[in-house]
């Protein structure tokens, strides 16, 4: 039996033989959201609109959240230097206002060429703890991840790994130039028929910040990451009817030295590759 002064605490002793059972049913993050959004889309009815659309889109969003986060899982109870801290979720409550805006412009040029521009800005009115605090409690700050914006990965700074940078404010820009390689491609592989092929050259830049107010001066040049890349995009049909898009993309990061990484982690690759099929 536990001592009376310990039993009165809202905490749990973890059995080393069944440590994972402590996490069963524990709530690390919850939120009640109220969202208002508005979107505008104007696409031209071109024959290649599914492969390389032309037109523009605008999206605006406001979200109000009442969030509850497990701020820490440690309650320091040892007084004699022997580590036997009690574990229990220390909850923290937030009122979050979120604002997101995005703009996309795909401008058609002669000979079926397309130049594209994408801009995204996002803002949450809070500053969060770091995901790891060596002087904090057990897993302190780890469970704030649903309140962060992330940069990295396919078509969101493709030259960098997923979740490279995170914060509560975000700016992102992508500029691309696409042109047809073949509009009457007739090749087959297994049950896939390749009909058209486009190529695109693109450049991306973005930054995230974790500060409490809306002073964009907090973001300076060293906070921005950028890359260059190219993509092959093909219109594919399978079973003669189902339209799909196949892509192969390669990207090169330009600011690998600005990414803070653990010394034991391997450095960011000089080239990153993506391929896939989408409906």
Coordinates of C-alpha atoms in Angstrom, one line a residue, residues 38-45 53-59 102-108 114-118:
X38 CA -14.4 31.6 -46.6
X39 CA -13.0 30.4 -49.9
X40 CA -13.1 31.6 -53.5
X41 CA -12.1 29.5 -56.5
X42 CA -12.1 30.3 -60.2
X43 CA -10.7 27.6 -62.5
X44 CA -10.6 27.8 -66.3
X45 CA -12.1 24.8 -68.1
X53 CA -4.9 24.0 -63.5
X54 CA -5.3 27.6 -64.5
X55 CA -7.1 30.1 -62.3
X56 CA -6.9 31.4 -58.8
X57 CA -8.0 30.6 -55.3
X58 CA -8.3 32.5 -52.0
X59 CA -9.0 31.1 -48.6
X102 CA -3.8 31.5 -48.5
X103 CA -3.7 32.7 -52.1
X104 CA -3.0 30.7 -55.2
X105 CA -2.6 32.1 -58.8
X106 CA -2.0 29.8 -61.8
X107 CA -1.6 32.0 -64.8
X108 CA -1.8 30.5 -68.3
X114 CA 1.7 27.9 -66.7
X115 CA 3.3 30.1 -64.0
X116 CA 2.0 29.6 -60.5
X117 CA 2.3 31.5 -57.2
X118 CA 1.2 30.3 -53.8

